[in-house]
Coordinates of C-alpha atoms in Angstrom, one line a residue:
M625 CA 0.2 -0.1 -0.1
P626 CA 1.4 3.2 -0.5
A627 CA 3.1 4.9 2.0
N628 CA 0.6 7.8 2.5
P629 CA -2.2 6.6 0.9
S630 CA -4.7 9.4 0.2
A631 CA -8.1 7.8 -0.9
P632 CA -9.9 8.0 2.1
V633 CA -11.1 5.6 4.5
I634 CA -14.7 4.1 4.1
L635 CA -17.1 5.0 6.6
G636 CA -20.7 4.2 7.1
N637 CA -22.2 7.7 8.0
E638 CA -22.8 8.8 4.6
P639 CA -26.4 8.8 3.7
G640 CA -27.6 6.7 0.8
S641 CA -24.1 5.0 0.7
F642 CA -23.8 0.8 0.7
P643 CA -21.9 0.8 3.9
R644 CA -24.6 2.7 5.8
S645 CA -27.2 0.3 4.6
V646 CA -25.4 -2.3 5.6
L647 CA -24.9 -1.1 9.3
A648 CA -28.6 0.5 9.2
E649 CA -30.5 -2.4 7.9
R650 CA -28.3 -5.8 7.0
H651 CA -27.2 -6.2 10.6
P652 CA -30.4 -5.9 12.0
A653 CA -31.4 -8.2 9.7
I654 CA -29.3 -10.8 10.7
I655 CA -30.0 -10.3 14.3
R656 CA -33.4 -11.6 13.5
Q657 CA -32.3 -14.0 11.3
V658 CA -30.4 -15.2 14.6
R659 CA -32.7 -14.7 16.8
D660 CA -35.5 -17.1 14.9
A661 CA -32.8 -19.7 14.0
F662 CA -32.4 -21.3 17.4
P663 CA -34.5 -21.5 20.6
Y664 CA -32.7 -19.4 22.3
G665 CA -33.6 -18.4 26.2
P666 CA -34.9 -15.2 27.6
E667 CA -31.2 -14.0 28.5
Q668 CA -30.2 -14.0 24.8
H669 CA -32.9 -12.5 23.6
R670 CA -33.0 -9.6 26.1
A671 CA -29.1 -9.4 24.8
L672 CA -29.8 -9.8 21.2
D673 CA -32.7 -6.8 21.3
A674 CA -30.0 -4.5 23.2
L675 CA -27.5 -5.3 20.6
L676 CA -30.8 -4.6 17.9
E677 CA -31.3 -0.7 19.7
S678 CA -27.4 -0.3 19.8
C679 CA -27.0 -1.0 16.1
A680 CA -29.8 1.7 15.3
E681 CA -29.3 4.0 17.9
G682 CA -26.6 3.6 20.0
V683 CA -22.9 3.3 20.4
I684 CA -20.0 1.1 20.4
E685 CA -19.8 -0.9 23.6
D686 CA -16.6 -2.9 25.2
L687 CA -16.7 -6.4 25.5
P688 CA -17.1 -7.8 29.1
A689 CA -13.9 -8.1 31.4
A690 CA -13.8 -11.9 31.2
A691 CA -13.8 -12.2 27.4
P692 CA -11.1 -14.2 26.2
D693 CA -9.7 -11.8 23.1
R694 CA -10.8 -8.5 25.1
D695 CA -7.3 -7.3 25.0
R696 CA -6.5 -8.0 21.4
W697 CA -9.6 -6.2 20.7
R698 CA -8.5 -3.3 22.6
S699 CA -4.9 -3.6 20.6
W700 CA -7.3 -3.8 17.4
G701 CA -9.3 -0.2 17.9
L702 CA -11.8 -1.1 20.6
E703 CA -9.8 0.9 23.3
R704 CA -10.4 3.9 21.0
Y705 CA -13.5 3.5 19.3
A706 CA -15.6 2.6 22.4
G707 CA -18.3 5.3 23.2
R708 CA -18.4 6.1 19.7
S709 CA -21.4 5.5 17.2
W710 CA -21.0 2.6 14.6
F711 CA -21.5 4.9 12.1
D712 CA -19.0 7.4 12.5
V713 CA -15.6 4.9 12.9
P714 CA -14.0 2.8 9.4
W715 CA -16.6 0.7 8.1
L716 CA -14.4 -2.5 7.6
W717 CA -14.0 -2.1 11.5
S718 CA -17.5 -1.7 12.8
E719 CA -18.8 -4.1 10.3
S720 CA -16.3 -6.5 11.9
Y721 CA -17.0 -5.9 16.2
F722 CA -20.4 -6.3 15.0
Y723 CA -20.1 -10.2 14.5
R724 CA -17.4 -10.2 17.5
R725 CA -20.8 -8.4 19.2
L726 CA -23.1 -11.0 18.2
L727 CA -21.6 -13.9 19.0
E728 CA -20.8 -12.7 22.6
V729 CA -24.6 -11.8 23.3
V730 CA -25.7 -15.3 21.9
G731 CA -23.4 -17.1 24.4
Y732 CA -20.8 -18.4 21.9
F733 CA -17.7 -17.9 23.9
G734 CA -19.3 -19.2 26.9
P735 CA -19.0 -20.9 29.6
G736 CA -22.4 -22.4 29.3
P737 CA -24.8 -24.5 26.8
W738 CA -24.5 -22.6 23.7
Q739 CA -20.6 -22.3 23.8
G740 CA -19.1 -22.7 20.6
I741 CA -22.8 -23.3 19.1
D742 CA -22.5 -21.2 15.1
P743 CA -25.6 -19.2 15.0
F744 CA -25.3 -18.9 11.3
R745 CA -24.6 -23.1 10.8
P746 CA -28.6 -23.7 10.0
S747 CA -28.1 -21.8 6.5
K748 CA -25.1 -22.9 6.0
V749 CA -25.9 -26.2 6.4
A750 CA -29.2 -26.2 4.2
E751 CA -26.8 -24.6 0.9
L752 CA -24.5 -27.0 1.3
D753 CA -27.5 -29.6 1.4
S754 CA -29.7 -28.1 -1.6
R755 CA -30.2 -29.5 -5.0
E756 CA -28.3 -26.7 -6.7
T757 CA -25.2 -27.8 -5.0
D758 CA -26.1 -31.4 -6.5
E759 CA -26.2 -30.1 -9.9
E760 CA -23.4 -28.0 -9.7
L761 CA -21.1 -31.2 -8.2
A762 CA -22.8 -33.9 -11.1
A763 CA -21.3 -30.8 -13.3
L764 CA -17.4 -32.7 -12.1
D765 CA -18.1 -35.7 -14.1
E766 CA -18.5 -33.7 -17.4
L767 CA -15.4 -31.8 -16.7
A768 CA -13.4 -34.8 -15.9
S769 CA -13.0 -35.7 -19.7
K770 CA -11.1 -32.1 -20.7
P771 CA -7.5 -31.5 -21.0
A772 CA -5.7 -30.7 -17.5
A773 CA -5.4 -27.0 -18.4
Q774 CA -8.9 -26.6 -19.3
R775 CA -10.1 -28.3 -16.0
A776 CA -7.9 -25.8 -14.2
D777 CA -9.4 -22.9 -15.6
A778 CA -12.7 -23.9 -15.4
L779 CA -12.1 -24.6 -11.6
L780 CA -10.1 -21.3 -11.1
H781 CA -13.5 -19.6 -12.4
G782 CA -15.3 -21.7 -10.0
S783 CA -13.8 -20.7 -7.5
L784 CA -14.1 -17.0 -8.3
W785 CA -17.9 -17.0 -8.9
G786 CA -18.5 -19.5 -6.5
N787 CA -22.4 -20.1 -6.4
R788 CA -22.9 -17.7 -8.9
A789 CA -22.1 -19.6 -12.2
D790 CA -22.6 -23.2 -11.7
L791 CA -19.2 -23.6 -10.5
G792 CA -18.0 -21.6 -13.3
F793 CA -17.6 -24.7 -15.7
R794 CA -17.2 -22.2 -18.8
L795 CA -13.8 -22.9 -19.7
S796 CA -12.7 -19.3 -20.8
A797 CA -13.3 -15.9 -19.2
G798 CA -15.5 -15.2 -22.3
G799 CA -17.9 -17.0 -20.9
A800 CA -18.5 -15.3 -18.4
E801 CA -19.1 -12.6 -19.5
T802 CA -22.1 -10.4 -20.2
G803 CA -22.1 -8.8 -23.7
P804 CA -20.5 -6.0 -24.7
P805 CA -19.9 -3.5 -23.8
V806 CA -19.0 -4.6 -20.4
P807 CA -17.5 -8.1 -19.3
A808 CA -18.3 -9.3 -16.1
L809 CA -14.8 -10.0 -15.7
V810 CA -13.3 -6.5 -15.5
A811 CA -9.9 -7.6 -14.8
D812 CA -8.2 -10.9 -15.8
D813 CA -4.7 -11.8 -14.5
S814 CA -4.9 -15.2 -14.7
A815 CA -2.1 -15.7 -17.0
A816 CA 0.4 -14.4 -14.4
L817 CA -1.7 -16.8 -12.0
W818 CA -0.5 -19.8 -13.7
S819 CA 2.8 -18.9 -14.3
L820 CA 3.0 -18.8 -10.0
L821 CA 1.8 -22.6 -10.3
P822 CA 3.8 -24.2 -12.9
P823 CA 2.8 -27.9 -13.6
S824 CA 5.8 -29.3 -11.6
G825 CA 5.7 -26.8 -8.7
T826 CA 7.2 -27.6 -5.5
G827 CA 5.7 -24.8 -3.4
T828 CA 3.1 -23.9 -1.0
L829 CA -0.3 -22.3 -1.7
C830 CA -2.0 -20.3 0.9
L831 CA -5.3 -20.0 0.0
V832 CA -7.6 -17.4 2.4
A833 CA -11.0 -18.6 2.5
D834 CA -14.1 -16.6 1.8
N835 CA -17.9 -18.1 2.5
A836 CA -18.5 -21.6 3.6
G837 CA -21.3 -24.1 1.8
R838 CA -21.8 -24.0 -1.9
E839 CA -18.8 -21.2 -2.3
L840 CA -16.2 -23.1 -0.3
V841 CA -16.8 -26.3 -2.5
P842 CA -15.1 -25.1 -5.5
D843 CA -12.3 -23.7 -3.6
L844 CA -11.9 -27.0 -2.1
L845 CA -12.0 -28.7 -5.7
L846 CA -9.4 -25.9 -7.0
V847 CA -7.2 -27.1 -4.1
A848 CA -7.5 -30.5 -5.0
H849 CA -6.6 -30.2 -8.2
L850 CA -3.5 -28.1 -7.8
L851 CA -2.2 -31.0 -5.4
A852 CA -3.4 -34.1 -7.9
H853 CA -1.4 -32.1 -11.2
G854 CA 1.5 -31.1 -9.5
R855 CA 1.3 -27.3 -9.3
V856 CA 1.9 -27.2 -5.7
R857 CA 3.4 -29.2 -3.4
R858 CA 1.2 -28.4 -0.1
A859 CA -1.6 -26.1 0.4
V860 CA -2.9 -23.8 3.3
L861 CA -6.4 -23.0 3.7
H862 CA -6.6 -19.7 6.2
V863 CA -10.5 -20.2 7.7
K864 CA -11.6 -18.1 10.5
P865 CA -11.1 -18.7 14.5
Y866 CA -15.2 -18.2 14.7
P867 CA -17.9 -17.7 13.0
Y868 CA -18.1 -14.4 11.0
Y869 CA -19.8 -12.4 8.5
V870 CA -22.9 -14.9 8.6
S871 CA -21.5 -17.6 5.9
D872 CA -17.0 -17.4 6.4
A873 CA -15.7 -20.7 6.3
T874 CA -14.7 -21.9 9.8
T875 CA -13.1 -25.1 10.3
A876 CA -16.1 -26.8 10.8
D877 CA -17.3 -26.1 7.8
V878 CA -14.3 -27.4 6.0
V879 CA -15.0 -30.6 7.1
D880 CA -18.9 -30.1 6.5
A881 CA -17.6 -29.4 2.6
V882 CA -15.4 -32.4 2.3
R883 CA -17.6 -34.6 3.6
R884 CA -20.0 -33.2 1.5
L885 CA -18.0 -34.4 -1.6
T886 CA -16.7 -37.7 -0.4
A887 CA -20.5 -38.5 0.0
A888 CA -21.5 -37.3 -3.2
P889 CA -21.4 -39.8 -6.6
G890 CA -18.9 -39.7 -9.3
A891 CA -16.2 -37.3 -9.7
A892 CA -16.9 -35.1 -6.7
A893 CA -16.4 -38.2 -4.4
D894 CA -12.7 -39.1 -5.9
H895 CA -12.3 -35.1 -5.5
G896 CA -13.0 -35.5 -1.7
R897 CA -11.3 -38.2 -0.8
R898 CA -7.8 -36.8 -2.2
L899 CA -8.5 -33.7 0.3
W900 CA -9.9 -36.1 2.9
S901 CA -6.0 -37.7 2.2
A902 CA -3.9 -34.8 1.6
M903 CA -5.3 -33.2 5.0
A904 CA -4.5 -36.6 6.6
D905 CA -0.7 -36.5 5.2
G906 CA -0.1 -32.7 5.8
R907 CA -0.2 -32.0 2.3
L908 CA -3.6 -29.8 2.9
T909 CA -3.1 -27.9 6.4
V910 CA -6.4 -26.1 7.7
R911 CA -5.1 -22.4 9.4
A912 CA -7.5 -20.5 11.9
H913 CA -5.7 -17.7 12.5
P914 CA -6.6 -14.9 15.2
F915 CA -6.1 -12.1 12.7
S916 CA -8.2 -13.2 10.4
C917 CA -11.0 -12.2 12.0
S918 CA -9.3 -8.8 12.7
P919 CA -11.1 -5.8 11.9
L920 CA -7.9 -4.4 10.4
P921 CA -6.2 -4.4 7.2
Y922 CA -3.1 -6.9 6.4
T923 CA -0.9 -4.3 6.4
D924 CA -0.8 -4.6 9.9
M925 CA -0.5 -8.4 10.0
P926 CA 1.9 -10.5 12.6
A927 CA 5.0 -11.6 12.1
D928 CA 4.1 -14.9 11.9
L929 CA 1.6 -14.5 9.3
R930 CA 4.4 -12.0 7.0
E931 CA 6.9 -15.0 7.7
E932 CA 4.1 -17.6 6.0
F933 CA 3.1 -15.8 3.2
A934 CA 6.4 -14.4 2.2
A935 CA 7.8 -18.3 2.2
A936 CA 4.6 -19.6 -0.2
A937 CA 4.6 -20.0 -3.9
L938 CA 1.3 -17.9 -4.3
T939 CA -1.3 -16.6 -1.9
V940 CA -4.8 -16.4 -3.2
F941 CA -7.0 -14.0 -1.3
K942 CA -10.5 -15.1 -2.2
G943 CA -13.8 -13.1 -1.8
D944 CA -14.9 -9.7 -1.0
L945 CA -13.9 -9.0 2.1
N946 CA -10.6 -10.3 2.3
Y947 CA -10.0 -8.1 -0.8
R948 CA -11.1 -5.1 1.2
R949 CA -8.7 -6.0 4.1
L950 CA -5.9 -6.8 1.4
V951 CA -5.9 -3.6 -0.2
G952 CA -7.0 -1.3 2.3
D953 CA -11.1 -0.4 2.6
R954 CA -10.4 3.0 1.0
L955 CA -12.3 4.9 -1.9
W956 CA -9.4 4.4 -4.3
P957 CA -9.9 5.8 -7.5
P958 CA -10.4 2.7 -9.4
T959 CA -7.5 2.7 -11.6
T960 CA -4.9 3.1 -8.7
P961 CA -2.6 0.0 -9.8
F962 CA -3.2 -3.7 -7.8
A963 CA 0.8 -3.6 -7.4
D964 CA 1.0 -0.2 -5.3
T965 CA -2.1 -1.1 -3.2
T966 CA -0.6 -4.9 -2.6
G967 CA 3.4 -3.7 -2.4
F968 CA 3.4 -4.4 1.1
F969 CA 2.8 -8.1 0.6
P970 CA 5.7 -10.0 1.7
G971 CA 5.1 -12.6 -1.6
P972 CA 3.2 -13.1 -4.6
V973 CA -0.2 -12.6 -4.3
A974 CA -3.5 -12.7 -5.7
A975 CA -7.2 -12.0 -5.6
L976 CA -10.5 -13.8 -6.3
R977 CA -12.9 -11.3 -5.8
T978 CA -16.6 -10.8 -6.8
L979 CA -17.5 -7.1 -6.6
K980 CA -19.4 -6.5 -4.0
S981 CA -18.4 -3.4 -2.3
D982 CA -17.1 0.1 -3.3
V983 CA -13.5 -1.4 -2.9
I984 CA -11.5 -1.2 -6.2
T985 CA -8.1 -0.8 -7.5
G986 CA -6.5 -2.1 -10.7
L987 CA -8.9 -1.2 -13.4
E988 CA -8.3 0.2 -16.6
A989 CA -9.6 4.0 -17.5
K990 CA -11.8 2.5 -20.6
T991 CA -13.1 0.0 -17.9
V992 CA -14.2 2.0 -15.5
A993 CA -15.8 4.5 -18.2
A994 CA -18.2 1.7 -19.5
L995 CA -19.0 0.0 -16.5
D996 CA -20.0 3.6 -15.3
A997 CA -21.7 4.5 -18.6
A998 CA -24.1 1.4 -18.4
E999 CA -24.5 0.8 -14.3
G1000 CA -24.1 4.2 -12.8
G1001 CA -22.0 3.1 -9.2
R1002 CA -23.9 -0.4 -9.3
W1003 CA -21.5 -2.3 -10.5
R1004 CA -19.4 -2.2 -7.4
V1005 CA -21.8 -3.8 -5.2
A1006 CA -23.8 -5.9 -7.4
G1007 CA -22.1 -8.9 -7.5
T1008 CA -22.8 -9.0 -11.2
H1009 CA -19.1 -8.6 -12.1
A1010 CA -15.3 -9.9 -11.4
L1011 CA -11.5 -9.8 -11.2
I1012 CA -8.8 -11.7 -11.5
Q1013 CA -5.7 -10.3 -10.0
V1014 CA -2.3 -10.7 -9.5
R1015 CA 0.9 -8.9 -8.3
T1016 CA 4.2 -11.3 -8.6

């Protein structure tokens, strides 16, 4: 990231802005969804109601003194932001802290009978067990007959688009286009990505995962392919240490996804067994670092993470939230080079991201002009466009 970035940090206090709608509308809806998902008792209902009121009209409150990570959150900004409006602090921070508070009020951190119960699990499981997932996994049988390079491209696009594109089994970037003049794929550095993962690769891939369920499955399929075809010797899958942002993947979600694959018919089960074997022998490792739930950009990552990423042949950041943390949650001019905003990163880095927030870098001016002319500002947040960006 530039040493003195001039792009403003995104806040949630601008009327009519996307961040404000998340804080004012999405978060209360999530509280109601969680309240209805489990038969919580009166104590949790009261705490959920209080959090709902706080989100609408209140201020950021400190964690309880007994919270196991209170000191960590205070070092991450809680000491500075407690007592301020949710809308007047950096949006990345307030959005992240909301989920930490939500887990607190439902008793996730215990002690008590609800300790460790994921409040978002019902929706995760329902998606993973859906008919749509069956249909997407069945497509693997047809893909198995394609040449390895085509399979790799298809799986890469499946990971990029997640559950938006039938695992992305369109064998070129052009297949994901909505038609002229605006492509769905607004930046495509896939050639540079593959150059970092050669067919005889001996390095490690770090993949910083995004969502669970039908979006985690294609990530795992991509990892299985890379390991099976010798493009990487080892893979490290970074997930969240606790439930986060409704659908972000945890270790339990990885286990659910691998079990889902192994129980499926056809080629999906083959991939599932490969993943199971790779986890058993250490070629695939799951990592749940506390910083994965930090409300801070990766410029502030701790030394152990920096060393790990520095040693990798490539680190891939999946999804919108991880992109915001990678480049900085700022209103960059969209033509700001991706290499400039990721210059701090200690090794080769790639972003696979569907656009669901205002942050964007690395686009050509003609692409921005076409997008703005066709869609106004909606292209930044609607999830209808995506990018593959690489800094070698």
